[in-house]
């Protein structure tokens, strides 16, 4: 091989080794699926209506079991969700950002609203989804207190086009556990949850037991049949994004039914 041929061969080898395709250093592109946190930021289309202050819906009770929403710390920044969004109650406690779109007559420009899912908007199959059945499948619909609705649109808007997205919840203080029941039946209401906001699983532990999984009763009420009297109670809470927070000895040994205790909190 001539000297010039050797030089050309060496140069070609050098360029091949220096190219990104031959490098073993990972590039910014990745074939791994996007995390759930990235999908939460996507704006999606829905509609929203409101109920007047004189209407008692959502003030006390509700399908998530939070009871008096003011006392529970949610105030008027709440929403009832249609069947297509409610997920049979698992979505309770999740936070959404809403903004008014597509109607310059009624939208308040540059505004958005953050609400917590606290109730269920039941379908009305006496109406078509596009003719009065606002919460019928497959509609994605939010029912807001008028005080919340008027932060993004004028009340005359009625059934308003909006966009929504899941966001992380920010709460003051720790997760709150209200322990109720009787005898060996224990029911725990979980509220004031930051991070994802909605709960996928919960375990309870006494000083004389291991970790015991609880079942979802309805909304964010969880239950178990176990004799945990005269034992301090610990809780392991897993949110819908797979993050777990453990609060040890939240309730003292002499706890009684009807009391509320505060544990650790998810990062928001």
Short mmCIF file of C-alpha atoms in Angstrom, two decimals:
data_model
loop_
_atom_site.label_atom_id
_atom_site.label_comp_id
_atom_site.label_asym_id
_atom_site.label_seq_id
_atom_site.Cartn_x
_atom_site.Cartn_y
_atom_site.Cartn_z
CA UNK A 1 0.00 0.00 0.00
CA UNK A 2 1.34 3.42 -0.95
CA UNK A 3 2.00 6.09 1.72
CA UNK A 4 -0.88 8.24 0.42
CA UNK A 5 -3.30 5.29 0.63
CA UNK A 6 -2.23 4.64 4.25
CA UNK A 7 -2.88 8.31 5.12
CA UNK A 8 -6.38 8.19 3.59
CA UNK A 9 -7.18 4.93 5.42
CA UNK A 10 -6.03 6.40 8.77
CA UNK A 11 -8.06 9.57 8.22
CA UNK A 12 -11.23 7.57 7.42
CA UNK A 13 -10.78 5.48 10.60
CA UNK A 14 -10.34 8.63 12.72
CA UNK A 15 -13.49 10.24 11.33
CA UNK A 16 -15.50 7.07 11.92
CA UNK A 17 -14.41 6.87 15.57
CA UNK A 18 -15.11 10.57 16.16
CA UNK A 19 -18.66 10.49 14.73
CA UNK A 20 -21.70 10.43 17.15
CA UNK A 21 -22.90 7.15 15.67
CA UNK A 22 -19.74 5.37 16.81
CA UNK A 23 -19.60 7.05 20.19
CA UNK A 24 -20.64 5.15 23.33
CA UNK A 25 -21.72 8.39 25.05
CA UNK A 26 -25.55 8.50 25.31
CA UNK A 27 -27.22 11.35 23.42
CA UNK A 28 -30.10 13.56 24.59
CA UNK A 29 -32.63 11.49 22.64
CA UNK A 30 -34.02 8.45 24.41
CA UNK A 31 -36.36 5.67 23.42
CA UNK A 32 -37.67 5.25 26.98
CA UNK A 33 -41.37 6.11 27.44
CA UNK A 34 -42.22 9.52 28.89
CA UNK A 35 -42.81 9.65 32.63
CA UNK A 36 -46.28 10.27 33.98
CA UNK A 37 -45.15 13.65 35.31
CA UNK A 38 -44.54 14.85 31.77
CA UNK A 39 -48.01 13.76 30.62
CA UNK A 40 -49.62 15.65 33.49
CA UNK A 41 -48.61 18.97 31.93
CA UNK A 42 -50.56 18.43 28.70
CA UNK A 43 -53.56 20.69 28.19
CA UNK A 44 -56.72 18.83 27.21
CA UNK A 45 -60.19 19.98 26.16
CA UNK A 46 -63.25 19.84 28.40
CA UNK A 47 -66.24 21.93 29.45
CA UNK A 48 -67.26 23.50 32.76
CA UNK A 49 -70.44 24.67 34.40
CA UNK A 50 -71.13 26.07 37.86
CA UNK A 51 -73.60 25.81 40.71
CA UNK A 52 -74.86 28.80 42.66
CA UNK A 53 -73.96 29.55 46.26
CA UNK A 54 -77.51 28.72 47.34
CA UNK A 55 -77.09 25.18 46.00
CA UNK A 56 -75.82 22.89 48.80
CA UNK A 57 -73.99 20.50 46.48
CA UNK A 58 -70.31 20.15 47.30
CA UNK A 59 -70.64 22.26 50.47
CA UNK A 60 -71.06 19.21 52.69
CA UNK A 61 -70.68 15.57 51.72
CA UNK A 62 -69.70 14.72 48.19
CA UNK A 63 -68.64 11.50 46.52
CA UNK A 64 -65.05 11.73 47.81
CA UNK A 65 -66.12 11.71 51.47
CA UNK A 66 -64.36 14.90 52.57
CA UNK A 67 -67.43 16.18 54.39
CA UNK A 68 -67.53 19.92 55.02
CA UNK A 69 -65.12 21.23 52.39
CA UNK A 70 -64.40 24.45 54.26
CA UNK A 71 -63.45 22.58 57.42
CA UNK A 72 -61.48 20.08 55.37
CA UNK A 73 -59.36 22.92 54.01
CA UNK A 74 -60.54 22.85 50.39
CA UNK A 75 -62.78 25.92 50.43
CA UNK A 76 -64.32 26.84 47.08
CA UNK A 77 -61.35 25.68 44.97
CA UNK A 78 -63.09 22.39 44.25
CA UNK A 79 -64.72 20.53 41.38
CA UNK A 80 -67.13 17.74 40.66
CA UNK A 81 -65.88 15.55 37.80
CA UNK A 82 -67.82 13.72 35.13
CA UNK A 83 -67.75 9.94 34.89
CA UNK A 84 -65.05 10.04 32.20
CA UNK A 85 -62.70 11.79 34.65
CA UNK A 86 -63.79 10.48 38.05
CA UNK A 87 -62.20 7.01 37.81
CA UNK A 88 -64.68 5.57 40.33
CA UNK A 89 -63.32 7.80 43.05
CA UNK A 90 -59.60 7.14 42.72
CA UNK A 91 -59.12 10.64 41.29
CA UNK A 92 -60.40 12.22 44.53
CA UNK A 93 -57.82 14.67 45.84
CA UNK A 94 -56.08 15.24 42.49
CA UNK A 95 -55.45 18.84 41.43
CA UNK A 96 -56.26 20.40 38.07
CA UNK A 97 -55.53 23.72 36.45
CA UNK A 98 -58.36 25.08 34.28
CA UNK A 99 -58.46 27.94 31.83
CA UNK A 100 -61.26 29.37 29.73
CA UNK A 101 -60.82 29.13 25.94
CA UNK A 102 -62.50 29.85 22.62
CA UNK A 103 -64.94 32.53 23.73
CA UNK A 104 -63.68 36.11 24.02
CA UNK A 105 -67.14 37.29 25.11
CA UNK A 106 -67.02 35.44 28.41
CA UNK A 107 -63.42 34.41 29.13
CA UNK A 108 -61.31 36.50 31.49
CA UNK A 109 -58.01 36.76 29.59
CA UNK A 110 -54.78 35.59 31.17
CA UNK A 111 -56.44 33.74 34.04
CA UNK A 112 -56.43 30.15 35.24
CA UNK A 113 -57.83 28.31 38.23
CA UNK A 114 -56.50 25.47 40.38
CA UNK A 115 -59.09 23.10 41.86
CA UNK A 116 -59.12 19.83 43.79
CA UNK A 117 -61.37 16.94 42.73
CA UNK A 118 -63.86 16.52 45.59
CA UNK A 119 -67.08 15.26 44.03
CA UNK A 120 -68.73 13.31 41.22
CA UNK A 121 -70.99 14.79 38.54
CA UNK A 122 -73.40 11.95 37.81
CA UNK A 123 -74.53 11.29 34.24
CA UNK A 124 -78.11 12.05 33.25
CA UNK A 125 -79.06 9.57 30.58
CA UNK A 126 -82.37 11.33 29.98
CA UNK A 127 -80.36 13.73 27.82
CA UNK A 128 -77.86 13.23 25.03
CA UNK A 129 -74.22 14.06 25.88
CA UNK A 130 -74.35 17.11 23.62
CA UNK A 131 -77.87 18.21 24.60
CA UNK A 132 -78.09 18.64 28.35
CA UNK A 133 -76.21 15.54 29.52
CA UNK A 134 -73.12 17.51 30.45
CA UNK A 135 -71.58 14.76 32.57
CA UNK A 136 -72.57 11.83 30.36
CA UNK A 137 -69.78 9.72 28.84
CA UNK A 138 -67.68 10.47 26.92
CA UNK A 139 -67.84 14.11 28.02
CA UNK A 140 -65.03 15.48 30.16
CA UNK A 141 -66.75 17.99 32.41
CA UNK A 142 -66.05 20.01 35.56
CA UNK A 143 -68.74 21.41 37.84
CA UNK A 144 -67.40 24.36 39.85
CA UNK A 145 -68.71 26.61 42.61
CA UNK A 146 -69.70 29.90 41.00
CA UNK A 147 -67.01 31.62 43.09
CA UNK A 148 -64.38 29.51 41.33
CA UNK A 149 -65.99 29.68 37.87
CA UNK A 150 -65.99 33.49 37.94
CA UNK A 151 -62.22 33.55 38.32
CA UNK A 152 -61.84 32.45 34.68
CA UNK A 153 -65.14 33.40 33.02
CA UNK A 154 -68.28 35.50 33.42
CA UNK A 155 -71.21 33.61 34.90
CA UNK A 156 -73.28 34.22 31.74
CA UNK A 157 -70.98 31.80 29.91
CA UNK A 158 -72.96 28.84 31.26
CA UNK A 159 -71.56 25.62 29.75
CA UNK A 160 -68.06 26.91 28.98
CA UNK A 161 -65.27 25.39 26.84
CA UNK A 162 -62.13 25.03 28.96
CA UNK A 163 -58.75 23.38 28.89
CA UNK A 164 -57.44 21.40 31.86
CA UNK A 165 -54.27 19.68 32.98
CA UNK A 166 -53.17 17.66 35.99
CA UNK A 167 -50.73 19.46 38.25
CA UNK A 168 -49.08 18.68 41.55
CA UNK A 169 -51.08 19.62 44.62
CA UNK A 170 -49.66 22.03 47.17
CA UNK A 171 -51.02 21.73 50.69
CA UNK A 172 -50.22 23.27 54.05
CA UNK A 173 -49.19 20.85 56.78
CA UNK A 174 -49.15 17.08 56.61
CA UNK A 175 -51.51 14.38 55.37
CA UNK A 176 -54.55 14.16 57.66
CA UNK A 177 -56.02 10.85 58.80
CA UNK A 178 -59.51 10.81 60.33
CA UNK A 179 -60.05 7.50 62.08
CA UNK A 180 -63.62 6.32 62.42
CA UNK A 181 -65.50 3.06 62.84
CA UNK A 182 -66.54 0.80 65.68
CA UNK A 183 -64.93 -2.21 67.36
CA UNK A 184 -62.66 -3.96 64.89
CA UNK A 185 -64.06 -2.07 61.88
CA UNK A 186 -61.74 0.84 61.13
CA UNK A 187 -62.42 3.49 58.50
CA UNK A 188 -59.81 6.12 57.65
CA UNK A 189 -60.50 9.26 55.62
CA UNK A 190 -57.33 10.64 53.98
CA UNK A 191 -57.22 14.30 52.97
CA UNK A 192 -54.87 17.25 52.50
CA UNK A 193 -52.58 15.23 50.25
CA UNK A 194 -49.88 17.07 48.32
CA UNK A 195 -47.97 15.81 45.27
CA UNK A 196 -50.17 13.69 43.00
CA UNK A 197 -53.05 14.28 45.43
CA UNK A 198 -54.90 11.02 44.81
CA UNK A 199 -54.18 7.82 46.72
CA UNK A 200 -53.63 4.42 45.12
CA UNK A 201 -52.96 2.34 48.25
CA UNK A 202 -52.72 2.63 52.02
CA UNK A 203 -51.47 0.35 54.76
CA UNK A 204 -52.00 0.64 58.49
CA UNK A 205 -49.89 -0.75 61.31
CA UNK A 206 -50.34 -1.12 65.04
CA UNK A 207 -47.57 -1.75 67.54
CA UNK A 208 -48.63 -5.41 67.70
CA UNK A 209 -49.08 -6.01 63.96
CA UNK A 210 -47.22 -5.83 60.70
CA UNK A 211 -48.32 -3.65 57.82
CA UNK A 212 -51.98 -4.36 56.90
CA UNK A 213 -53.38 -3.27 53.50
CA UNK A 214 -56.65 -1.35 53.63
CA UNK A 215 -59.39 -1.45 51.00
CA UNK A 216 -61.01 1.54 49.36
CA UNK A 217 -64.52 1.93 50.69
CA UNK A 218 -65.51 4.96 48.61
CA UNK A 219 -63.74 8.12 47.53
CA UNK A 220 -60.76 8.52 49.87
CA UNK A 221 -62.33 6.50 52.68
CA UNK A 222 -60.40 3.31 53.36
CA UNK A 223 -61.35 0.46 55.69
CA UNK A 224 -60.10 -2.69 57.38
CA UNK A 225 -61.35 -5.24 59.90
CA UNK A 226 -58.61 -5.49 62.52
CA UNK A 227 -58.35 -5.03 66.27
CA UNK A 228 -55.94 -2.11 66.58
CA UNK A 229 -57.30 -0.68 69.81
CA UNK A 230 -54.80 0.41 72.46
CA UNK A 231 -52.00 0.53 69.90
CA UNK A 232 -50.27 3.53 68.29
CA UNK A 233 -51.11 3.69 64.59
CA UNK A 234 -48.75 4.17 61.65
CA UNK A 235 -49.73 4.72 58.01
CA UNK A 236 -48.05 3.98 54.69
CA UNK A 237 -49.62 6.01 51.88
CA UNK A 238 -48.87 5.44 48.19
CA UNK A 239 -50.04 8.05 45.68
CA UNK A 240 -51.09 7.38 42.10
CA UNK A 241 -47.61 8.22 40.79
CA UNK A 242 -46.06 5.42 42.88
CA UNK A 243 -44.50 7.59 45.58
CA UNK A 244 -44.85 6.31 49.18
CA UNK A 245 -44.79 8.28 52.41
CA UNK A 246 -44.66 6.51 55.78
CA UNK A 247 -45.85 8.20 58.97
CA UNK A 248 -44.94 6.28 62.12
CA UNK A 249 -46.96 6.43 65.36
CA UNK A 250 -49.27 9.16 64.05
CA UNK A 251 -52.04 8.20 66.47
CA UNK A 252 -51.07 7.59 70.10
CA UNK A 253 -51.91 4.42 72.00
CA UNK A 254 -55.04 5.98 73.52
CA UNK A 255 -56.60 7.13 70.21
CA UNK A 256 -60.39 7.03 69.90
CA UNK A 257 -62.75 6.93 66.93
CA UNK A 258 -63.57 10.32 65.44
CA UNK A 259 -60.13 11.84 65.95
CA UNK A 260 -57.96 13.33 63.19
CA UNK A 261 -54.17 12.98 63.14
CA UNK A 262 -51.50 14.62 61.00
CA UNK A 263 -48.64 12.72 59.36
CA UNK A 264 -45.83 13.38 56.94
CA UNK A 265 -46.45 14.95 53.53
CA UNK A 266 -45.54 14.31 49.90
CA UNK A 267 -43.27 16.77 48.14
CA UNK A 268 -45.16 19.25 45.99
#
